DNA sequence: CAAATTAGTTGACGATGGAAACTAAATGCA
DNA sequence: TGCATTTAGTTTCCATCGTCAACTAATTTG
């Protein structure tokens, strides 16, 4: 094994702590929990995604994701729609409020990140992006570390 | 703002989901929650760290971190020691079991990451590590996004 | 030495997500 | 066609977790 691998994992884990629950919420993200935000983002990115697909892609059980969508719907960020072709399937769409929230939160975080990375030049930013993309694709292909 | 910033944030957030609670636990990490593992890692990295310092560095309230240490102590991963110079202060040390757990879990994750990044050449790995280090340092300097 | 500050603990509480049982719809196959 | 099986989603019960606020004990301040 390459000697950098453990260090890379360590860094990923520490970074994730910042971008996970510990770095989330507060005045930033309205009344959304991290899980709710992640689900809303998926709903925004993949319009008409089903409950099941949401659960799989976020690695949350179906009862878990069902309740997350309950909360998002109650707070008017998304709406459920029964599929016309298969009555069992429930498709989720963002509402106007949902779309706005995604934009607002994304902007807020981008400003934060911009402050942090203000001194980094464009080429380096491009490299950061490429690197993260490479990492994400690799990890996504492999699936979650847990059973899945 | 550089156009890559929002993409970088998005990638960081998605990656963090994998390395946060959603990608954690199960057969991998014995009976440790992610928060417990992060605390244990800090205790391991900074021997004799105080409860207060742990809370600050992990961005957890003092009652929260106190209970996390309770659990780690009950499961015999760490031990508390009263400071001899200041009776209010409680220093935390990993036990043998704690040290072993850190090594074991770190290895487990490194193997996982090694599988994922197996095809990546050494130079690229070095770049990944450098990039993540740059990111982490920048974010660490800035502090958590929330009040703190 | 009394008041204020600081470190840490505890109890009550709310939020959250999983397991299992359940409903309803679709599919398989005889 | 018709019943058994599978699939999507919901609901109930429950355990875990971290926060807030109140508390104890030790230290510092003046």
Short mmCIF file of C-alpha atoms (C1' of nucleotides) in Angstrom, two decimals:
data_model
loop_
_atom_site.label_atom_id
_atom_site.label_comp_id
_atom_site.label_asym_id
_atom_site.label_seq_id
_atom_site.Cartn_x
_atom_site.Cartn_y
_atom_site.Cartn_z
CA UNK A 1 0.00 0.00 0.00
CA UNK A 2 1.21 3.48 -0.85
CA UNK A 3 2.40 5.34 2.22
CA UNK A 4 0.17 8.32 1.49
CA UNK A 5 -3.05 6.35 1.69
CA UNK A 6 -3.48 6.47 5.47
CA UNK A 7 -2.71 10.18 5.47
CA UNK A 8 -5.25 10.75 2.75
CA UNK A 9 -7.86 8.93 4.71
CA UNK A 10 -7.08 10.88 7.82
CA UNK A 11 -7.40 14.14 5.96
CA UNK A 12 -10.64 13.10 4.36
CA UNK A 13 -12.06 12.19 7.71
CA UNK A 14 -11.04 15.44 9.33
CA UNK A 15 -12.33 17.46 6.43
CA UNK A 16 -15.57 15.55 6.59
CA UNK A 17 -16.01 16.49 10.18
CA UNK A 18 -16.00 20.13 9.13
CA UNK A 19 -18.43 19.55 6.33
CA UNK A 20 -20.57 17.06 8.17
CA UNK A 21 -22.91 17.69 11.03
CA UNK A 22 -20.34 19.58 13.04
CA UNK A 23 -19.87 22.26 10.46
CA UNK A 24 -23.43 22.45 9.37
CA UNK A 25 -26.56 24.27 10.42
CA UNK A 26 -26.96 27.26 12.66
CA UNK A 27 -27.91 30.52 11.11
CA UNK A 28 -26.72 29.23 7.78
CA UNK A 29 -29.21 26.71 6.68
CA UNK A 30 -32.61 27.82 7.75
CA UNK A 31 -34.39 24.99 9.47
CA UNK A 32 -32.70 22.17 7.60
CA UNK A 33 -30.64 19.42 9.14
CA UNK A 34 -27.70 18.10 7.16
CA UNK A 35 -29.61 15.00 6.14
CA UNK A 36 -32.55 17.10 5.06
CA UNK A 37 -30.27 19.34 3.07
CA UNK A 38 -28.56 16.42 1.37
CA UNK A 39 -31.91 14.93 0.46
CA UNK A 40 -33.19 18.26 -0.81
CA UNK A 41 -30.08 18.66 -2.91
CA UNK A 42 -30.63 15.26 -4.49
CA UNK A 43 -34.25 16.11 -5.14
CA UNK A 44 -33.07 19.30 -6.76
CA UNK A 45 -30.36 17.63 -8.82
CA UNK A 46 -32.45 14.68 -9.93
CA UNK A 47 -35.95 15.92 -10.45
CA UNK A 48 -38.65 13.37 -9.81
CA UNK A 49 -36.31 11.08 -7.98
CA UNK A 50 -38.09 8.33 -6.07
CA UNK A 51 -38.00 7.76 -2.34
CA UNK A 52 -36.20 4.52 -2.91
CA UNK A 53 -33.52 6.06 -5.10
CA UNK A 54 -33.02 8.77 -2.54
CA UNK A 55 -32.49 6.23 0.19
CA UNK A 56 -30.02 4.23 -1.85
CA UNK A 57 -28.00 7.19 -2.98
CA UNK A 58 -27.81 8.70 0.49
CA UNK A 59 -27.39 5.36 2.22
CA UNK A 60 -30.39 5.83 4.45
CA UNK A 61 -32.99 3.17 5.16
CA UNK A 62 -36.34 3.52 3.53
CA UNK A 63 -38.02 4.37 6.77
CA UNK A 64 -35.36 6.96 7.43
CA UNK A 65 -35.65 8.64 4.07
CA UNK A 66 -39.42 8.48 4.21
CA UNK A 67 -39.32 10.53 7.38
CA UNK A 68 -36.80 12.97 6.01
CA UNK A 69 -39.11 13.61 3.07
CA UNK A 70 -41.98 13.94 5.55
CA UNK A 71 -40.12 16.73 7.27
CA UNK A 72 -39.10 18.41 4.04
CA UNK A 73 -42.67 18.26 2.83
CA UNK A 74 -44.05 19.60 6.08
CA UNK A 75 -41.65 22.51 5.82
CA UNK A 76 -42.71 22.98 2.20
CA UNK A 77 -39.33 22.32 0.56
CA UNK A 78 -40.54 19.40 -1.55
CA UNK A 79 -43.73 17.75 -2.71
CA UNK A 80 -44.61 14.12 -3.28
CA UNK A 81 -46.27 12.89 -6.45
CA UNK A 82 -47.53 9.43 -7.17
CA UNK A 83 -46.12 7.98 -10.35
CA UNK A 84 -48.79 7.57 -13.00
CA UNK A 85 -47.21 4.44 -14.38
CA UNK A 86 -46.66 2.66 -11.06
CA UNK A 87 -48.90 3.46 -8.15
CA UNK A 88 -46.38 2.27 -5.60
CA UNK A 89 -43.78 4.77 -6.59
CA UNK A 90 -43.55 8.17 -5.03
CA UNK A 91 -41.65 10.86 -6.91
CA UNK A 92 -40.34 13.92 -5.18
CA UNK A 93 -39.98 17.41 -6.57
CA UNK A 94 -38.58 20.55 -5.00
CA UNK A 95 -40.95 23.42 -4.44
CA UNK A 96 -40.09 27.01 -5.22
CA UNK A 97 -39.01 27.35 -1.61
CA UNK A 98 -36.85 24.28 -2.02
CA UNK A 99 -35.13 25.66 -5.07
CA UNK A 100 -34.52 28.96 -3.36
CA UNK A 101 -33.09 27.26 -0.30
CA UNK A 102 -30.64 25.28 -2.37
CA UNK A 103 -29.43 28.39 -4.11
CA UNK A 104 -29.18 30.39 -0.94
CA UNK A 105 -27.35 27.74 1.01
CA UNK A 106 -25.03 26.98 -1.86
CA UNK A 107 -24.19 30.66 -2.13
CA UNK A 108 -23.64 30.98 1.56
CA UNK A 109 -21.22 28.09 1.63
CA UNK A 110 -19.46 29.22 -1.49
CA UNK A 111 -18.81 32.59 0.09
CA UNK A 112 -17.42 30.88 3.13
CA UNK A 113 -15.19 28.71 0.99
CA UNK A 114 -14.18 31.69 -1.07
CA UNK A 115 -12.96 33.46 2.04
CA UNK A 116 -10.99 30.42 2.98
CA UNK A 117 -9.48 29.86 -0.42
CA UNK A 118 -9.19 33.48 -1.38
CA UNK A 119 -5.44 33.38 -1.57
CA UNK A 120 -5.33 30.32 -3.80
CA UNK A 121 -4.70 30.99 -7.45
CA UNK A 122 -6.89 29.81 -10.25
CA UNK A 123 -4.70 26.99 -11.38
CA UNK A 124 -4.54 25.55 -7.91
CA UNK A 125 -8.31 25.80 -7.56
CA UNK A 126 -8.70 23.89 -10.77
CA UNK A 127 -6.41 21.25 -9.38
CA UNK A 128 -8.40 21.06 -6.15
CA UNK A 129 -11.57 20.58 -8.10
CA UNK A 130 -10.08 17.92 -10.33
CA UNK A 131 -8.63 16.11 -7.37
CA UNK A 132 -11.89 16.08 -5.47
CA UNK A 133 -13.71 14.96 -8.56
CA UNK A 134 -11.32 12.10 -9.03
CA UNK A 135 -11.73 11.09 -5.41
CA UNK A 136 -15.47 11.36 -5.47
CA UNK A 137 -15.87 9.36 -8.66
CA UNK A 138 -13.58 6.66 -7.34
CA UNK A 139 -15.46 6.41 -4.09
CA UNK A 140 -18.82 6.60 -5.72
CA UNK A 141 -17.95 3.72 -8.01
CA UNK A 142 -16.95 1.65 -5.06
CA UNK A 143 -20.04 2.37 -3.01
CA UNK A 144 -20.36 3.15 0.64
CA UNK A 145 -17.95 1.41 2.90
CA UNK A 146 -20.76 -0.25 4.76
CA UNK A 147 -22.66 -3.14 3.33
CA UNK A 148 -24.93 -0.95 1.20
CA UNK B 1 -15.62 34.58 -6.93
CA UNK B 2 -13.86 31.90 -8.92
CA UNK B 3 -16.30 29.72 -10.81
CA UNK B 4 -14.85 26.53 -9.36
CA UNK B 5 -15.64 27.44 -5.78
CA UNK B 6 -19.25 26.25 -5.75
CA UNK B 7 -18.24 23.01 -7.43
CA UNK B 8 -15.52 22.49 -4.89
CA UNK B 9 -17.95 22.97 -2.09
CA UNK B 10 -20.39 20.58 -3.62
CA UNK B 11 -17.74 17.95 -3.99
CA UNK B 12 -16.55 18.44 -0.44
CA UNK B 13 -20.05 18.05 0.84
CA UNK B 14 -20.72 14.91 -1.12
CA UNK B 15 -17.39 13.41 -0.13
CA UNK B 16 -18.12 14.26 3.48
CA UNK B 17 -21.34 12.37 3.34
CA UNK B 18 -19.34 9.25 2.51
CA UNK B 19 -16.88 9.84 5.28
CA UNK B 20 -19.35 11.12 7.79
CA UNK B 21 -22.02 9.19 9.61
CA UNK B 22 -23.39 7.64 6.47
CA UNK B 23 -20.17 5.92 5.58
CA UNK B 24 -19.16 5.04 9.05
CA UNK B 25 -19.74 2.25 11.51
CA UNK B 26 -21.09 -1.22 10.95
CA UNK B 27 -18.72 -4.10 11.19
CA UNK B 28 -15.84 -1.74 10.67
CA UNK B 29 -15.52 0.20 13.81
CA UNK B 30 -16.31 -2.02 16.68
CA UNK B 31 -18.76 -0.31 18.99
CA UNK B 32 -17.70 3.24 18.25
CA UNK B 33 -19.90 5.95 16.84
CA UNK B 34 -18.30 8.46 14.53
CA UNK B 35 -18.20 11.11 17.24
CA UNK B 36 -16.63 8.63 19.64
CA UNK B 37 -14.07 7.68 17.05
CA UNK B 38 -13.20 11.29 16.29
CA UNK B 39 -12.78 11.99 19.99
CA UNK B 40 -10.68 8.91 20.48
CA UNK B 41 -8.50 9.91 17.57
CA UNK B 42 -7.93 13.31 19.11
CA UNK B 43 -7.14 11.72 22.45
CA UNK B 44 -4.68 9.51 20.64
CA UNK B 45 -3.08 12.32 18.66
CA UNK B 46 -2.89 14.78 21.52
CA UNK B 47 -2.12 12.83 24.62
CA UNK B 48 -3.47 14.30 27.82
CA UNK B 49 -5.83 16.58 25.99
CA UNK B 50 -8.45 18.15 28.23
CA UNK B 51 -12.19 17.74 27.95
CA UNK B 52 -12.51 21.38 27.10
CA UNK B 53 -9.93 21.24 24.32
CA UNK B 54 -11.63 18.19 22.91
CA UNK B 55 -14.93 19.99 22.80
CA UNK B 56 -13.48 23.03 21.12
CA UNK B 57 -11.54 21.13 18.52
CA UNK B 58 -14.46 18.88 17.63
CA UNK B 59 -17.00 21.65 17.91
CA UNK B 60 -19.11 19.82 20.46
CA UNK B 61 -20.59 21.39 23.59
CA UNK B 62 -18.91 20.61 26.85
CA UNK B 63 -21.79 18.49 28.02
CA UNK B 64 -21.73 16.64 24.75
CA UNK B 65 -18.04 15.89 24.86
CA UNK B 66 -18.30 14.97 28.52
CA UNK B 67 -20.78 12.28 27.65
CA UNK B 68 -18.76 11.06 24.71
CA UNK B 69 -15.81 10.60 27.02
CA UNK B 70 -18.13 8.88 29.48
CA UNK B 71 -18.97 6.35 26.84
CA UNK B 72 -15.40 5.90 25.69
CA UNK B 73 -14.35 5.39 29.29
CA UNK B 74 -17.13 2.94 29.98
CA UNK B 75 -16.03 0.95 26.95
CA UNK B 76 -12.43 1.17 28.17
CA UNK B 77 -11.00 3.12 25.25
CA UNK B 78 -9.79 6.05 27.36
CA UNK B 79 -9.19 7.02 30.94
CA UNK B 80 -9.67 10.28 32.76
CA UNK B 81 -6.99 11.80 34.95
CA UNK B 82 -7.28 14.85 37.13
CA UNK B 83 -4.61 17.41 36.44
CA UNK B 84 -2.23 17.76 39.36
CA UNK B 85 -1.74 21.46 38.75
CA UNK B 86 -5.42 22.38 38.40
CA UNK B 87 -8.03 20.28 40.08
CA UNK B 88 -10.76 21.38 37.71
CA UNK B 89 -9.06 20.05 34.67
CA UNK B 90 -9.60 16.56 33.41
CA UNK B 91 -7.02 15.06 31.09
CA UNK B 92 -7.81 12.13 28.87
CA UNK B 93 -5.52 9.34 27.77
CA UNK B 94 -6.11 6.41 25.48
CA UNK B 95 -5.91 2.95 26.97
CA UNK B 96 -4.16 0.06 25.29
CA UNK B 97 -7.51 -0.90 23.85
CA UNK B 98 -7.93 2.65 22.59
CA UNK B 99 -4.58 2.61 20.85
CA UNK B 100 -5.32 -0.73 19.27
CA UNK B 101 -8.71 0.44 18.05
CA UNK B 102 -7.21 3.49 16.38
CA UNK B 103 -4.65 1.36 14.59
CA UNK B 104 -7.16 -1.23 13.56
CA UNK B 105 -9.73 1.19 12.28
CA UNK B 106 -7.13 3.26 10.50
CA UNK B 107 -5.87 0.15 8.77
CA UNK B 108 -9.31 -0.95 7.83
CA UNK B 109 -10.10 2.36 6.24
CA UNK B 110 -6.78 2.58 4.54
CA UNK B 111 -7.37 -0.77 2.92
CA UNK B 112 -10.73 0.40 1.73
CA UNK B 113 -9.20 3.55 0.31
CA UNK B 114 -6.39 1.58 -1.22
CA UNK B 115 -8.87 -0.54 -3.11
CA UNK B 116 -10.57 2.58 -4.34
CA UNK B 117 -7.41 4.38 -5.34
CA UNK B 118 -5.49 1.34 -6.44
CA UNK B 119 -5.25 2.48 -10.02
CA UNK B 120 -3.96 5.91 -9.14
CA UNK B 121 -0.24 6.41 -9.58
CA UNK B 122 2.09 7.62 -6.91
CA UNK B 123 2.46 11.13 -8.18
CA UNK B 124 -1.28 11.62 -8.32
CA UNK B 125 -1.62 10.29 -4.78
CA UNK B 126 0.95 12.77 -3.62
CA UNK B 127 -1.07 15.48 -5.28
CA UNK B 128 -4.27 14.31 -3.62
CA UNK B 129 -2.60 14.39 -0.26
CA UNK B 130 -1.13 17.83 -0.82
CA UNK B 131 -4.43 19.15 -2.03
CA UNK B 132 -6.34 17.82 0.92
CA UNK B 133 -3.71 19.15 3.27
CA UNK B 134 -3.98 22.58 1.74
CA UNK B 135 -7.74 22.48 2.05
CA UNK B 136 -7.69 21.24 5.58
CA UNK B 137 -5.19 23.79 6.77
CA UNK B 138 -7.11 26.59 5.14
CA UNK B 139 -10.37 25.48 6.70
CA UNK B 140 -8.81 24.81 10.05
CA UNK B 141 -7.36 28.30 10.16
CA UNK B 142 -10.74 29.76 9.44
CA UNK B 143 -12.57 27.75 12.05
CA UNK B 144 -15.90 26.01 11.83
CA UNK B 145 -18.47 27.72 9.75
CA UNK B 146 -20.78 28.00 12.71
CA UNK B 147 -20.27 30.59 15.38
CA UNK B 148 -17.53 28.86 17.35
"C1'" DC C 1 -11.59 36.08 52.05
"C1'" DA C 2 -15.76 36.80 49.14
"C1'" DA C 3 -17.12 37.19 44.33
"C1'" DA C 4 -16.46 35.83 39.91
"C1'" DT C 5 -14.75 32.68 36.64
"C1'" DT C 6 -13.69 28.22 34.81
"C1'" DA C 7 -13.89 22.94 34.10
"C1'" DG C 8 -16.62 19.46 34.14
"C1'" DT C 9 -21.01 16.65 35.23
"C1'" DT C 10 -25.85 15.64 35.32
"C1'" DG C 11 -30.89 15.54 34.18
"C1'" DA C 12 -34.53 16.67 31.15
"C1'" DC C 13 -35.49 16.98 26.55
"C1'" DG C 14 -35.99 16.99 21.44
"C1'" DA C 15 -34.30 15.31 17.19
"C1'" DT C 16 -33.21 11.61 14.58
"C1'" DG C 17 -32.84 7.35 12.11
"C1'" DG C 18 -33.21 2.09 12.29
"C1'" DA C 19 -36.02 -2.40 12.68
"C1'" DA C 20 -40.07 -4.54 12.00
"C1'" DA C 21 -44.74 -4.73 10.98
"C1'" DC C 22 -47.95 -3.02 7.93
"C1'" DT C 23 -50.62 -1.24 3.46
"C1'" DA C 24 -51.15 -1.03 -1.23
"C1'" DA C 25 -49.76 -1.75 -5.86
"C1'" DA C 26 -47.56 -4.55 -9.36
"C1'" DT C 27 -45.74 -8.83 -11.10
"C1'" DG C 28 -45.22 -13.85 -11.83
"C1'" DC C 29 -46.83 -17.94 -12.99
"C1'" DA C 30 -50.04 -21.79 -12.96
"C1'" DT D 1 -57.96 -15.19 -14.53
"C1'" DG D 2 -56.43 -15.64 -9.68
"C1'" DC D 3 -53.48 -16.25 -5.90
"C1'" DA D 4 -48.67 -15.86 -4.11
"C1'" DT D 5 -44.75 -13.08 -4.19
"C1'" DT D 6 -42.29 -8.99 -4.64
"C1'" DT D 7 -41.76 -4.11 -4.34
"C1'" DA D 8 -42.50 0.92 -2.68
"C1'" DG D 9 -43.55 3.40 0.84
"C1'" DT D 10 -45.49 4.43 5.65
"C1'" DT D 11 -45.96 3.96 10.52
"C1'" DT D 12 -44.97 2.48 15.27
"C1'" DC D 13 -41.83 1.59 18.62
"C1'" DC D 14 -37.40 2.33 20.21
"C1'" DA D 15 -32.33 3.43 21.19
"C1'" DT D 16 -28.85 6.81 20.50
"C1'" DC D 17 -27.24 11.17 20.71
"C1'" DG D 18 -26.08 15.93 21.67
"C1'" DT D 19 -27.94 20.40 23.57
"C1'" DC D 20 -29.55 23.46 27.24
"C1'" DA D 21 -29.68 24.72 31.81
"C1'" DA D 22 -28.69 23.91 36.38
"C1'" DC D 23 -25.35 22.24 39.29
"C1'" DT D 24 -20.62 21.09 41.89
"C1'" DA D 25 -16.06 21.96 42.71
"C1'" DA D 26 -11.69 24.24 41.99
"C1'" DT D 27 -9.22 28.42 40.90
"C1'" DT D 28 -8.48 33.22 40.22
"C1'" DT D 29 -9.32 38.11 41.08
"C1'" DG D 30 -9.25 42.12 43.68
#
